[in-house]
CSV table of C-alpha atoms in Angstrom, one decimal:
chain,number,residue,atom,x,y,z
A,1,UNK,CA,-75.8,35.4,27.3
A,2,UNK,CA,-72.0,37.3,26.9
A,3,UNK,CA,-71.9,35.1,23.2
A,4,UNK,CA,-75.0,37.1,21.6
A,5,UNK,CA,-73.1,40.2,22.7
A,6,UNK,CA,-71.3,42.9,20.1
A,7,UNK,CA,-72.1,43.1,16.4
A,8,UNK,CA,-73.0,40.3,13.6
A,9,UNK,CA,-69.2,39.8,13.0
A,10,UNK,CA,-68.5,39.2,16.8
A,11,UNK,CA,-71.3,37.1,17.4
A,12,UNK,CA,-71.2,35.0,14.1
A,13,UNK,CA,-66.8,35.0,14.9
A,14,UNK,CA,-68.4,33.5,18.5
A,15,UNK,CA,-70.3,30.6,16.8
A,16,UNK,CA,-68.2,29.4,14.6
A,17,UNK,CA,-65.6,29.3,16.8
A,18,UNK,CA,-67.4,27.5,19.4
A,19,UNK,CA,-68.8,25.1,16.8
A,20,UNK,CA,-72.2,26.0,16.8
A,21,UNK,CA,-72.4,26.6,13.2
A,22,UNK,CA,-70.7,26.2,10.0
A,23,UNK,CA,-68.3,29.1,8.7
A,24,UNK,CA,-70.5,31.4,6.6
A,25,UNK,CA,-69.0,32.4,2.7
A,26,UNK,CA,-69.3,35.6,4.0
A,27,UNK,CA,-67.2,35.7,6.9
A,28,UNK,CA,-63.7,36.2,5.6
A,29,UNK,CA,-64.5,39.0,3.0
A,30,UNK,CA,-66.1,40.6,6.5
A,31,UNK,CA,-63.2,39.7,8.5
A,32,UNK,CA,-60.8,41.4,5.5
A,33,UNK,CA,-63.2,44.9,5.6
A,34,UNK,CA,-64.9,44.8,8.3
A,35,UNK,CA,-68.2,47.5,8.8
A,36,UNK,CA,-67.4,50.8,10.3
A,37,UNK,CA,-68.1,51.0,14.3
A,38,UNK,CA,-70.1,54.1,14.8
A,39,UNK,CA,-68.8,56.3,18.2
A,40,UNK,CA,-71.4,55.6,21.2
A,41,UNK,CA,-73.3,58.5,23.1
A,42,UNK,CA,-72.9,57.1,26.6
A,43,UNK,CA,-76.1,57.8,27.0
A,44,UNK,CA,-75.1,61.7,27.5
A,45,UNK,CA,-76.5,63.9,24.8
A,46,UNK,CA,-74.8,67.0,24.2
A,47,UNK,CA,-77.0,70.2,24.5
A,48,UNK,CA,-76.8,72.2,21.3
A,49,UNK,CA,-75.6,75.9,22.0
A,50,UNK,CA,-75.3,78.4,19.3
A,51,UNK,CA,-72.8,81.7,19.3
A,52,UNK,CA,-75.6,83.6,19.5
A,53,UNK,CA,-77.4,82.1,22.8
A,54,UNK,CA,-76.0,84.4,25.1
A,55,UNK,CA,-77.6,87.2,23.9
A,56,UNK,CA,-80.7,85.7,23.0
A,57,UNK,CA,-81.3,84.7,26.7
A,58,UNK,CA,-80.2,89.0,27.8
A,59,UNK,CA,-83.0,90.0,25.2
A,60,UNK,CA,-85.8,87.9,26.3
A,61,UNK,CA,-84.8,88.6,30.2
A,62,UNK,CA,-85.2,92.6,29.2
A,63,UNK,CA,-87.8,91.9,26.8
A,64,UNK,CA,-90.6,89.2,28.1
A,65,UNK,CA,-93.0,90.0,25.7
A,66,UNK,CA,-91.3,88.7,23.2
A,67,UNK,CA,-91.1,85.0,24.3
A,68,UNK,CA,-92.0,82.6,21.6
A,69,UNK,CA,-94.3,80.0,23.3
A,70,UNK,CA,-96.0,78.4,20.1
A,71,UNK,CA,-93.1,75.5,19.2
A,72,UNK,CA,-94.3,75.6,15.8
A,73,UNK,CA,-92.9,79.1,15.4
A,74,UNK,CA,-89.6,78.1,16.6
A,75,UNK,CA,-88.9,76.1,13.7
A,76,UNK,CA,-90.3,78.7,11.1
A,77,UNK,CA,-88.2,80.5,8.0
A,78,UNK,CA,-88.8,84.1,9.7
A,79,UNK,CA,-86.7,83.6,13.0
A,80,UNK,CA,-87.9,85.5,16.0
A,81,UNK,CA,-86.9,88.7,17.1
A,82,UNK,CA,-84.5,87.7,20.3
A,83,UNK,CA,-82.7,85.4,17.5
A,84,UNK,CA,-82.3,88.5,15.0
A,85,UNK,CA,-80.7,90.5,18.1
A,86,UNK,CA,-78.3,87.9,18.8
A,87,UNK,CA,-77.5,87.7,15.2
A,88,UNK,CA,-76.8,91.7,14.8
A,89,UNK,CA,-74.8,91.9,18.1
A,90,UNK,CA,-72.5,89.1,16.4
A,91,UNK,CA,-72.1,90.6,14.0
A,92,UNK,CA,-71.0,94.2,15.1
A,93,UNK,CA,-69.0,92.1,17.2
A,94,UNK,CA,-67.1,91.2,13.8
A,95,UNK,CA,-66.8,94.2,12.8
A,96,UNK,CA,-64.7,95.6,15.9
A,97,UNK,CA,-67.6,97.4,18.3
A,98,UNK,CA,-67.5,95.9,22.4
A,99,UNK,CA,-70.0,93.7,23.1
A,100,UNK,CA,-71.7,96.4,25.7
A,101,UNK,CA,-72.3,98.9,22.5
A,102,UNK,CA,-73.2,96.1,19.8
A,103,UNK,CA,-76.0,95.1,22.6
A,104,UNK,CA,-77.0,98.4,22.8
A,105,UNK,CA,-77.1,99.6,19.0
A,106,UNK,CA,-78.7,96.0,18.3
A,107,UNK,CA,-81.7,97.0,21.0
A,108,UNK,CA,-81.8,100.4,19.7
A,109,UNK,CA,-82.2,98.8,16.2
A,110,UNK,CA,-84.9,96.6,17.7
A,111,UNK,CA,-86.8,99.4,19.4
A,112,UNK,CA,-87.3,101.9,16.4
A,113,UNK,CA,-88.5,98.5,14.5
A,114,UNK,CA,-91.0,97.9,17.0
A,115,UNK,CA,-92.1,101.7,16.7
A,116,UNK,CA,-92.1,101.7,13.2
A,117,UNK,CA,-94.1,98.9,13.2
A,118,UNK,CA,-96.4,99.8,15.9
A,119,UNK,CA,-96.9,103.9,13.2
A,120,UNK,CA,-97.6,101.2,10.7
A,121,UNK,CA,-100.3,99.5,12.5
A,122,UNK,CA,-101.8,102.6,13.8
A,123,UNK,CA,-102.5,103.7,10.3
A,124,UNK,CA,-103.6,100.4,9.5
A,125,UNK,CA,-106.2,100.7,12.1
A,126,UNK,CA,-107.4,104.0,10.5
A,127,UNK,CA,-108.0,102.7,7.0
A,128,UNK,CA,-109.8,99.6,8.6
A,129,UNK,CA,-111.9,102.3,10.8
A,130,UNK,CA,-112.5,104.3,7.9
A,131,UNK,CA,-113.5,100.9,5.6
A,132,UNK,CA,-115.9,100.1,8.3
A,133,UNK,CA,-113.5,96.4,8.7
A,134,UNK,CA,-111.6,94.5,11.6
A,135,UNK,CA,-108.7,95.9,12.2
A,136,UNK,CA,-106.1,93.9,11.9
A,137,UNK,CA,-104.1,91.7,14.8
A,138,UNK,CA,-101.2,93.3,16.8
A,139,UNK,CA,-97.6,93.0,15.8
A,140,UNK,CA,-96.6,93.3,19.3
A,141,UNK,CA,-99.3,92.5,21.4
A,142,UNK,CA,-98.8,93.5,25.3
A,143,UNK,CA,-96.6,92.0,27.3
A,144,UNK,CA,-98.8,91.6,30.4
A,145,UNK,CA,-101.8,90.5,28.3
A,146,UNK,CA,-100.0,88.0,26.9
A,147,UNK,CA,-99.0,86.6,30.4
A,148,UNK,CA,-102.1,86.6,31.4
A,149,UNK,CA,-103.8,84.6,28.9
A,150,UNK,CA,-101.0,82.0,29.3
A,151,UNK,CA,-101.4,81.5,33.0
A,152,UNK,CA,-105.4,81.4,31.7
A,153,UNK,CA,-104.9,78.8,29.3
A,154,UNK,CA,-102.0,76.8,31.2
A,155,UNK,CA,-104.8,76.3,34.2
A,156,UNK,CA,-107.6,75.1,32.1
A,157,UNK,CA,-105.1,72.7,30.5
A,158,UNK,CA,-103.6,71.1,33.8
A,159,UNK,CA,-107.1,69.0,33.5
A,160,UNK,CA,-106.8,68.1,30.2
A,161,UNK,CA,-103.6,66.1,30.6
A,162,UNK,CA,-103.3,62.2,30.2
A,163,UNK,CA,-101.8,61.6,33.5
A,164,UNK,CA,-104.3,63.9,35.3
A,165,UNK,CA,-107.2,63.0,33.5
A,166,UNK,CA,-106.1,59.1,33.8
A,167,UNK,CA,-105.7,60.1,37.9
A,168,UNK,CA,-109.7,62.2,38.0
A,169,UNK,CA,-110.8,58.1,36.1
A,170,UNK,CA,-109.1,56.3,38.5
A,171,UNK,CA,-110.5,58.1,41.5
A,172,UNK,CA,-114.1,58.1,39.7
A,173,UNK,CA,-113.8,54.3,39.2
A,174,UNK,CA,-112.8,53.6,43.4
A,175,UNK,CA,-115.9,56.3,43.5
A,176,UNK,CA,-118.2,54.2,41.7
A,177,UNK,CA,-117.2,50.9,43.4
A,178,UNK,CA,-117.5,52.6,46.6
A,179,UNK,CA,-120.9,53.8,46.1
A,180,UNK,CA,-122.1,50.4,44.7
A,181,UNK,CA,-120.2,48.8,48.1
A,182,UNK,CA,-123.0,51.0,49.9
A,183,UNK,CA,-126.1,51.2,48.0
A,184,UNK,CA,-125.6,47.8,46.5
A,185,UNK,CA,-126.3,49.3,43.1
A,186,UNK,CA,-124.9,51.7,40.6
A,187,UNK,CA,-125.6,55.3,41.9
A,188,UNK,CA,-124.4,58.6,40.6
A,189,UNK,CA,-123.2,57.2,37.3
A,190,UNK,CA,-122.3,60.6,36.2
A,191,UNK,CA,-119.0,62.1,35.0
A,192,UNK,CA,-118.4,64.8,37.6
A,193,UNK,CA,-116.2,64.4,40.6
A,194,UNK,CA,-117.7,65.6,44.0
A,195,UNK,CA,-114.6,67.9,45.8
């Protein structure tokens, strides 16, 4: 159908034309100033890239630890720390230093931070200790640790998927209906799947 094709100008231009309908009131105030044609996508949408990615991508490749994984922290007011190093290195950058000593002074910057913090928490642990309270969570918590628990947490969640838990119903279900094939009743009606 090439005559329902285009916009509500087109099509109604279409209709009249072919005598299908009567000429709205509308159309020649449309015709006069017609709407504004938005540009198309093509379907391709362009990836968004920031100054600053470069850099960002270097510091979590010689940092791992600091990875942000939780994507409601990506979109928080405080950004993370790989964002604030790409930031700083910019903006030495602006101010005349190479890129290969702005990198540095930026990670140099980053690394008494982290020590800093890491004094500040150690005496935070003291007056907890001495307080007889929790002490209170890591700022940087280890590297390692935290790759562990993710490859932890990433294998208990593979079942709890809808496409793999729709996949363990569906094989339950040809279970079930072979079972009752066989016994002529319904046997082993529980929720567990026999490996």
């Amino acid at each position: 159908m090439s005559w329902m094709k285009g916009d509500l100008l087109s099509k109604t231009r279409r209709l009249v034309g072919g005598l299908a309908t009567r000429e709205p009131v509308w159309l020649k105030a449309m015709e006069a100033s017609p709407p504004p044609v938005f540009p198309r996508s093509n379907g391709k949408i362009q990836k968004i890239v920031l100054p600053e990615d470069p850099y960002v991508r270097k510091f979590a490749n010689k940092h791992p630890g600091t990875k942000i994984d939780d994507p409601a922290k990506i979109s928080a007011f405080i950004p993370d720390q790989a964002r604030v190093y790409g930031c700083r290195v910019l903006e030495l950058k602006e101010h005349g230093i190479s890129e290969g000593d702005a990198m540095s002074v930026a990670n140099m910057e980053y690394l008494s931070e982290r020590k800093e913090m890491k004094k500040a928490y150690k005496r935070l642990k003291e007056l907890a200790v001495m307080q007889d309270k929790d002490p209170p969570p890591k700022p940087y918590p280890s590297a390692k640790k935290g790759l562990i628990t993710q490859s932890k947490t990433s294998a208990k969640d593979r079942f709890q998927t809808p496409s793999v838990r729709r996949l363990v119903n569906q094989l339950k279900n040809e279970k079930d209906v072979l079972l009752q094939d066989r016994t002529g009743g319904s046997a082993n009606q529980d929720n567990w799947i026999d490996e």
